[in-house]
Coordinates of C-alpha atoms in Angstrom, one line a residue:
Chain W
X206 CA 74.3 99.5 126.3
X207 CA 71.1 100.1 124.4
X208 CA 70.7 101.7 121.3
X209 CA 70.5 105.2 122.0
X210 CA 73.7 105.0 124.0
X211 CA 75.1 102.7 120.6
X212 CA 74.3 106.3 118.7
X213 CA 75.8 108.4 121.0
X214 CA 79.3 106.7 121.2
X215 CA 79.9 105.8 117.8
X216 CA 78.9 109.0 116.6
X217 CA 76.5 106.7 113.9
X218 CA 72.5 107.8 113.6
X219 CA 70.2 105.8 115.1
X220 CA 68.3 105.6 111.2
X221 CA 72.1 104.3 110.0
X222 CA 72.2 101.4 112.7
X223 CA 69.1 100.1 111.9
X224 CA 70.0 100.4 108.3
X225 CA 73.5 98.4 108.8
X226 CA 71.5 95.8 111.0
X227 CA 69.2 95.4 108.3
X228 CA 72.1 95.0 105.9
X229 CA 73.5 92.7 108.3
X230 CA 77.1 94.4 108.5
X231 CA 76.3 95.0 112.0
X232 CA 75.9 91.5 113.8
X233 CA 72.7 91.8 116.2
X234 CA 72.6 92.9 120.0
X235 CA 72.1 90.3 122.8
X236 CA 68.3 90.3 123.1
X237 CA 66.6 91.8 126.1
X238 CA 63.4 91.6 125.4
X239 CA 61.0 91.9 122.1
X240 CA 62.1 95.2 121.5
X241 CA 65.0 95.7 123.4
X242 CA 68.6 94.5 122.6
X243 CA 71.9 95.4 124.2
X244 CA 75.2 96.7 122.4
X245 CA 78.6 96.3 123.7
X246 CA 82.0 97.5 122.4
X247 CA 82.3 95.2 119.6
X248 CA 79.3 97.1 118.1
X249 CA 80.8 100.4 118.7
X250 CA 84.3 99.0 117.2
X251 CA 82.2 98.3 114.0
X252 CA 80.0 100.8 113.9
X253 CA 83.4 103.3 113.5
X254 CA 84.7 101.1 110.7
X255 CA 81.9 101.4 108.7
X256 CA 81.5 105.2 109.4
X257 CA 85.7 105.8 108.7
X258 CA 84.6 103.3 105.2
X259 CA 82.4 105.8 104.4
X260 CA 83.4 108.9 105.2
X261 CA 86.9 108.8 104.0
X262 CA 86.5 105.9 101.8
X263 CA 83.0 106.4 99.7
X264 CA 82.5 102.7 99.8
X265 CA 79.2 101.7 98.5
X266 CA 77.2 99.4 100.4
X267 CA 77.9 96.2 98.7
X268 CA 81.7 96.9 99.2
X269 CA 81.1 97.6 102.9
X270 CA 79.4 93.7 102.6
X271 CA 82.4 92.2 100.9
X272 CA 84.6 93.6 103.4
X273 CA 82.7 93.0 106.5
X274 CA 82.3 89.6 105.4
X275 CA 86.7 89.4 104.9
X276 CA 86.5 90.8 108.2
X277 CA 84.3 88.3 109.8
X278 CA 85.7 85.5 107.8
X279 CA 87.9 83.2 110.4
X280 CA 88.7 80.4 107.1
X281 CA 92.4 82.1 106.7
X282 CA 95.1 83.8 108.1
X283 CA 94.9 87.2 108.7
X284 CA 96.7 87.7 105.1
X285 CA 94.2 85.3 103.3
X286 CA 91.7 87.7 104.4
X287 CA 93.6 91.1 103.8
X288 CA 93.5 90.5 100.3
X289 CA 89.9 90.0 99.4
X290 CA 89.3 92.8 102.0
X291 CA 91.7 95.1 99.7
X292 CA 89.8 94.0 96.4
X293 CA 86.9 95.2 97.6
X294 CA 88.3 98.8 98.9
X295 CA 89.6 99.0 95.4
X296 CA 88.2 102.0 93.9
X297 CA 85.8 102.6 91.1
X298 CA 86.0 99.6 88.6
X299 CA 87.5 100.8 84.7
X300 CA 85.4 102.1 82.1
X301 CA 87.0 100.0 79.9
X302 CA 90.0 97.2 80.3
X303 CA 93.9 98.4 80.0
X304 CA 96.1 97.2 77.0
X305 CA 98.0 94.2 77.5
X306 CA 101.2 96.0 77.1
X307 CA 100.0 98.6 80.0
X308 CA 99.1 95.7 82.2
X309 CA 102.6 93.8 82.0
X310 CA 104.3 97.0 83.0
X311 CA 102.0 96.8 85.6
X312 CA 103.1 93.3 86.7
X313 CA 107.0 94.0 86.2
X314 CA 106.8 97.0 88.4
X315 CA 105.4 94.6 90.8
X316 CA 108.1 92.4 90.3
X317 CA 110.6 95.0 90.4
X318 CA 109.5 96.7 94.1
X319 CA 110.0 93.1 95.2
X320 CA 106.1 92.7 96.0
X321 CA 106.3 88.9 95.5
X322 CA 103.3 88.1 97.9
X323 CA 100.9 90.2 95.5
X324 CA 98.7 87.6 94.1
X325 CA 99.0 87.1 90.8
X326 CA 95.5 87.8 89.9
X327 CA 95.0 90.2 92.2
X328 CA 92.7 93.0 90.3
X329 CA 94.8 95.8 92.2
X330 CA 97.1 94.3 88.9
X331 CA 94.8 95.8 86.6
X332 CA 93.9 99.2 88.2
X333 CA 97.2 99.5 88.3
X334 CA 97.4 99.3 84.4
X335 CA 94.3 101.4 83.9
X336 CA 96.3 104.0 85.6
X337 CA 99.8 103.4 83.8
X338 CA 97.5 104.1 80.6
X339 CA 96.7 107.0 81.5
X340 CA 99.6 108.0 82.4
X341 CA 101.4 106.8 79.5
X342 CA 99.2 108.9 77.1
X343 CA 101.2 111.6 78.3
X344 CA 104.3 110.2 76.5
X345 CA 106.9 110.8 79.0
X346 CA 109.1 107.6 79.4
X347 CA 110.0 108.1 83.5
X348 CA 113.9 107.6 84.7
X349 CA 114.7 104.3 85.6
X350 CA 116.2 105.2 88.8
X351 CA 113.5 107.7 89.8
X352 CA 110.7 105.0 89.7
X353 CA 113.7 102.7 91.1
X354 CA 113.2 105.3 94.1
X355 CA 109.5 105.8 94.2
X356 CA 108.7 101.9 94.6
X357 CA 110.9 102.0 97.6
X358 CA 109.9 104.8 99.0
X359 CA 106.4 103.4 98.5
X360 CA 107.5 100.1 100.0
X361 CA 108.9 101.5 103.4
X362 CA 105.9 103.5 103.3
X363 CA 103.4 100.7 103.0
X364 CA 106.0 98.6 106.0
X365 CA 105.7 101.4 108.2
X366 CA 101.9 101.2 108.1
X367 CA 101.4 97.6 108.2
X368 CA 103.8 97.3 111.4
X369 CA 101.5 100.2 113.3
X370 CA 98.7 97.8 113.6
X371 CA 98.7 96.5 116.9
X372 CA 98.8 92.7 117.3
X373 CA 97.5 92.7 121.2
X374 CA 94.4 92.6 120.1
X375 CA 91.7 89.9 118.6
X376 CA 91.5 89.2 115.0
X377 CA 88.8 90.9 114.0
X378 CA 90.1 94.4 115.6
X379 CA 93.5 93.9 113.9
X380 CA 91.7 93.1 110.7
X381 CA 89.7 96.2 111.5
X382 CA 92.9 98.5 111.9
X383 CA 94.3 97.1 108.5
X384 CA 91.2 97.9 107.1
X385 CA 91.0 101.7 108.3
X386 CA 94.7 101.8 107.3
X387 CA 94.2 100.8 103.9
X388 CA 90.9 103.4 103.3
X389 CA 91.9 106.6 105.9
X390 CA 95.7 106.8 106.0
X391 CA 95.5 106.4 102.3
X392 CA 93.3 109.7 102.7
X393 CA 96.1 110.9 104.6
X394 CA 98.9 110.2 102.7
X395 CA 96.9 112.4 99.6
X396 CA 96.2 115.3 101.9
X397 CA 99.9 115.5 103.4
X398 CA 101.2 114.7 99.9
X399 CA 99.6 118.0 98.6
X400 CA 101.2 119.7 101.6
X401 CA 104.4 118.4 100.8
X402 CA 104.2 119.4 97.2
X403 CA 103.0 123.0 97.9
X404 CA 106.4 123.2 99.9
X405 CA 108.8 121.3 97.3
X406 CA 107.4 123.7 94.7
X407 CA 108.2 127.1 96.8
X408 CA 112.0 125.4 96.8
X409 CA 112.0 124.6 93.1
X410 CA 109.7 127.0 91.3
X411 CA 109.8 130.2 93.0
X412 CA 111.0 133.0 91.5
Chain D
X136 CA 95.3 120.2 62.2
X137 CA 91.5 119.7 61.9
X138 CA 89.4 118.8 65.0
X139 CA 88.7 115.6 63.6
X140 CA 92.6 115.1 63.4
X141 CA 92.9 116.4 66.8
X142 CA 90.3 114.1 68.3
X143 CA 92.5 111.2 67.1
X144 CA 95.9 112.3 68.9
X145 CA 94.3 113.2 71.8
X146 CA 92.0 110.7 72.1
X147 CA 89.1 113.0 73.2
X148 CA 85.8 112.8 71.4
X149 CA 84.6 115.5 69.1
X150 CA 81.4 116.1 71.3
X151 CA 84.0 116.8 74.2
X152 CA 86.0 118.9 72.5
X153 CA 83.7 121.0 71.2
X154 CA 82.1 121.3 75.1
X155 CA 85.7 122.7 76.1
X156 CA 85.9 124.9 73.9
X157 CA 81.9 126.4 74.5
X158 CA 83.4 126.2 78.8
X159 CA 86.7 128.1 77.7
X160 CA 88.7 124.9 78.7
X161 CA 90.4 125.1 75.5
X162 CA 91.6 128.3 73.6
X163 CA 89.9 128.2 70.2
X164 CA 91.8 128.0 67.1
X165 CA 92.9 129.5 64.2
X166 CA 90.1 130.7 61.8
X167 CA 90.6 129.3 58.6
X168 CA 87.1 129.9 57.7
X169 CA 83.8 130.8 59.3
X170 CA 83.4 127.1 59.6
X171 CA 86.9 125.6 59.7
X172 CA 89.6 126.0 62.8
X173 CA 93.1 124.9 62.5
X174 CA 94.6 123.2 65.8
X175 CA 98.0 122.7 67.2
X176 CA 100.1 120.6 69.7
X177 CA 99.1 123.2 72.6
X178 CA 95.6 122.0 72.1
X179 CA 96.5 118.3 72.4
X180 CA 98.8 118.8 75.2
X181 CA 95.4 120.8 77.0
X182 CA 93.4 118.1 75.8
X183 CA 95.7 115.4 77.5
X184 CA 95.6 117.4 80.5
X185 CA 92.1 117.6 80.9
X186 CA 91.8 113.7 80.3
X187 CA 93.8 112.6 82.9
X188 CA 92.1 115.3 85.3
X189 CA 88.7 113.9 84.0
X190 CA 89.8 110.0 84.3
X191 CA 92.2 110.0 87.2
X192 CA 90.6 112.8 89.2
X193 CA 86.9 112.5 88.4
X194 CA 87.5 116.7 89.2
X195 CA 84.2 119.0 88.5
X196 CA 83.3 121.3 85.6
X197 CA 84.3 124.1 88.0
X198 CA 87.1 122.8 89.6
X199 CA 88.6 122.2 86.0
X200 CA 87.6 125.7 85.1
X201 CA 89.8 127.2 87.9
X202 CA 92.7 124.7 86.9
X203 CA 92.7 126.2 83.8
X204 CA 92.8 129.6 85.3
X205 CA 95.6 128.5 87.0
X206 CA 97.8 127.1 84.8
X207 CA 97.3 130.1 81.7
X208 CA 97.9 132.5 84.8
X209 CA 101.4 134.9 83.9
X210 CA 100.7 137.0 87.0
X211 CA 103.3 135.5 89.6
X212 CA 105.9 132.5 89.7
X213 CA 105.3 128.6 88.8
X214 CA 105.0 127.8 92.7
X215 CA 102.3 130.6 93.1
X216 CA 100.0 129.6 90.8
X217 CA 100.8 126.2 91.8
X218 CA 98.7 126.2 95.2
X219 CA 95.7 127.4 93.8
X220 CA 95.6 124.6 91.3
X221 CA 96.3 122.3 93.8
X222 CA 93.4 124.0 95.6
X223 CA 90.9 123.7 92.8
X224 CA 92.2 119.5 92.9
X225 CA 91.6 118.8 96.8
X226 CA 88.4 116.4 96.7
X227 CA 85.3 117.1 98.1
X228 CA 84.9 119.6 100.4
X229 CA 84.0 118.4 104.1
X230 CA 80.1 118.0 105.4
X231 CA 81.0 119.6 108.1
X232 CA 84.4 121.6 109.4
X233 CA 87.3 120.0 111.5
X234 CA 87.1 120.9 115.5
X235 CA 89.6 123.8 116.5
X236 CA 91.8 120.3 118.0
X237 CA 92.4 118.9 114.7
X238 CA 92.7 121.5 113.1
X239 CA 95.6 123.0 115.3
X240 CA 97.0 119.2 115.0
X241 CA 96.9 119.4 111.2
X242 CA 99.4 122.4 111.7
X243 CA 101.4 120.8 113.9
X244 CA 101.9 118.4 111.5
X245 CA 102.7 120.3 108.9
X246 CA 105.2 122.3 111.3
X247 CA 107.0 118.9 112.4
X248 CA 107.2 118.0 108.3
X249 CA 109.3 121.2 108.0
X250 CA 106.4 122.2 105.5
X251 CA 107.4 126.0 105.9
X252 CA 106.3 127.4 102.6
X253 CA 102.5 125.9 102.8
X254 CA 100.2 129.1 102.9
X255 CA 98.8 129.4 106.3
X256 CA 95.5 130.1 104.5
X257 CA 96.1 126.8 102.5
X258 CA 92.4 125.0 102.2
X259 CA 94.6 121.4 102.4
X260 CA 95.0 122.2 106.3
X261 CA 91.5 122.2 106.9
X262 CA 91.1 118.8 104.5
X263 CA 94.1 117.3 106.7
X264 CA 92.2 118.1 109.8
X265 CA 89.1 116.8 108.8
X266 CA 90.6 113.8 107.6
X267 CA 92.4 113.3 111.5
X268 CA 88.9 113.7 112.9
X269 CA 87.8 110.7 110.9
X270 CA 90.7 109.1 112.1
X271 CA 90.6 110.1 115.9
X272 CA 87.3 108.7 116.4
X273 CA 89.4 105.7 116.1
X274 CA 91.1 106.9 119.7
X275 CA 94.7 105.4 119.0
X276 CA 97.4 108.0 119.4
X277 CA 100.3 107.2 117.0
X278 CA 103.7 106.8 118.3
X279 CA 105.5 109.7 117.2
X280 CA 108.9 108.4 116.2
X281 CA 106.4 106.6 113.5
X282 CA 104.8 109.8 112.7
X283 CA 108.0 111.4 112.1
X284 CA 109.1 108.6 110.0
X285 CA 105.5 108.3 108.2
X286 CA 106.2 112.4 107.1
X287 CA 109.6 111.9 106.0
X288 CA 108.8 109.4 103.9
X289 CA 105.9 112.2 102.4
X290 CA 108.3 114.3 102.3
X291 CA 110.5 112.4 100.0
X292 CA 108.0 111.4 97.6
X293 CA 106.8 114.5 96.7
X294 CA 110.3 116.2 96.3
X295 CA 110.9 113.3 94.2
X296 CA 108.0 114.0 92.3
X297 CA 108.1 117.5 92.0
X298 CA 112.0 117.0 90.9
X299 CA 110.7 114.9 88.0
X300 CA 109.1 117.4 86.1
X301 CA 110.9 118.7 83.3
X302 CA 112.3 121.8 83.5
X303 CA 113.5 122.4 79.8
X304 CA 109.8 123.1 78.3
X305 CA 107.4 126.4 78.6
X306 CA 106.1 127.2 81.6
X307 CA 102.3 126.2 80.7
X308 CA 103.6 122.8 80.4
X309 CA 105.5 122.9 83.4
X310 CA 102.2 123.4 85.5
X311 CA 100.2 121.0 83.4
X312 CA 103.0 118.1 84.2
X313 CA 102.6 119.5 88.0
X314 CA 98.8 119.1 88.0
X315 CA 99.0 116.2 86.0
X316 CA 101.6 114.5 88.5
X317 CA 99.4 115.9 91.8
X318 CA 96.0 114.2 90.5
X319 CA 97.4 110.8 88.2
X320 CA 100.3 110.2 90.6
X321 CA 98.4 110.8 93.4
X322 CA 96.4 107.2 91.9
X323 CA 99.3 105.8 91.3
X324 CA 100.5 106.2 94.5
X325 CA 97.2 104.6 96.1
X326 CA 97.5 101.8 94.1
X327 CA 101.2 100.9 94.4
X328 CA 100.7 101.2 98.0
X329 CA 97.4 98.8 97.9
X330 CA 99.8 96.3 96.5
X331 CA 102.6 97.1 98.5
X332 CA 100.4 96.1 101.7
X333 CA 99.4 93.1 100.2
X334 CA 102.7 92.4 100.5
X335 CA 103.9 93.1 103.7
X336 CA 100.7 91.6 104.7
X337 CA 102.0 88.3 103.9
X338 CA 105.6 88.7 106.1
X339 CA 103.6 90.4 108.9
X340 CA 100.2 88.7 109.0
X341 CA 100.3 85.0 107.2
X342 CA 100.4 82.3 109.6

């Protein structure tokens, strides 16, 4: 397909795919001529990966590098490649660095959800601490058994996700699907999550 | 206490403090002189409040304003005031509004979750909608044993969460443990669940 055609289906501007060309995190079309190039469904595939990135994930462009370079990168398993892809979805870096203390809870709630694949120096670690910090200023010391049942309900939740991706396909789209996972059901789980709240507090606060 | 005292505890800079209080963020305090104030734990506990809102949230002047309102409102029960807070903390609003499709599949879901007390005027439905578009573009249909599972998992969390706020203090700091547990949970969440795939990654994905 040409580009026009590219526009239409992906529901990305014309302007934008010359931009991510320029960028290079949309590989180049099969050249027709000097100024001609055709598209196929790879570049559509893409071209909705960077527009879900963006629209649900804010990702600023040298994120959407970093990741499209995890995507592309064939060195690894599909793991070795989630990983760095993660980092870079990672939200806004810390103002400043958590305490040690805050980042050692971090690392034994790791240890207790059972997440022994997480790399021990993955920087998820330490946003995870920020946050605790946060938290913690608030001085409430939570139940055992309560965070006990979050991390699990966390786990099954992250499992259930994971195992959706579909493994009939190439490695790049299943990479791709992890991806979107990661940045729009993560959108989804906040929205629904605000839905569910609204109802738990009409059962448990209403007069 | 002074507000150099109360700077300290609640770890907010004099500069900022003295912006809340010129917003109406922050009830002044008690005269001492023309020049002096005396300060109490209510205003650290606000102070705290707005923090986390301002670090974990990254929420707007106006959107804090309306928090506010809702959290110092008497009018009606905890859960009734609770939806407009959670209101002024749903994110950005949407460049452009969710088709009549996703937005009758946003209630749908809601319906399946057994979310009966969400306000059928709730702004979150048309944020959930908006947020399926994004995803739709993508063209999979879920499996909906999956989706039913995916929701009841939701579901679970948040009664969880909800059920963890104390119920033995006043009812301002009820909602401000609500609002705080809806934005700096809601981070939490994201990032226990970033290294929860990581995870699973690894059993599902490493070669």
């Amino acid at each position: 397909m040409r580009m026009s055609e590219l526009a239409e289906r992906s529901g990305v501007s014309v302007a934008t795919i010359k931009y991510y060309l320029r960028e290079g995190l949309l590989a180049p079309g099969r050249k027709l001529s000097e100024r001609r190039a055709e598209y196929d469904d790879q570049h559509v595939r893409r071209l909705h990966l960077l527009r879900v990135l963006r629209e649900a994930g804010a990702i600023p462009v040298d994120g959407l590098k970093r990741l499209v370079d995890a995507v592309e990168d064939r060195s690894g398993s599909l793991h070795q490649m989630f990983g760095p892809a993660c980092d870079a979805l990672g939200g806004r870096p810390a103002a400043k660095a958590a305490s040690a203390d805050a980042r050692s809870l971090a690392d034994q709630l790791v240890e207790n959800a059972g997440w022994s694949e997480v790399r021990p120096d993955a920087p998820e670690r330490d946003r995870l601490a920020e946050i605790l910090e946060v938290i913690g200023s608030h001085g409430r010391v939570p139940d055992p058994d309560r965070v006990a049942s979050y991390l699990a309900l966390i786990d099954q939740l992250a499992a259930l996700e994971l195992g959706s991706v579909d493994t009939d396909q190439d490695r790049e789209s299943m990479m791709e699907q992890m991806v979107i996972g990661q940045v729009a059901y993560g959108q989804l789980l906040l929205s629904l999550r605000r839905l569910a709240q609204e109802h738990h507090s009409a059962r448990l606060f209403d007069d």
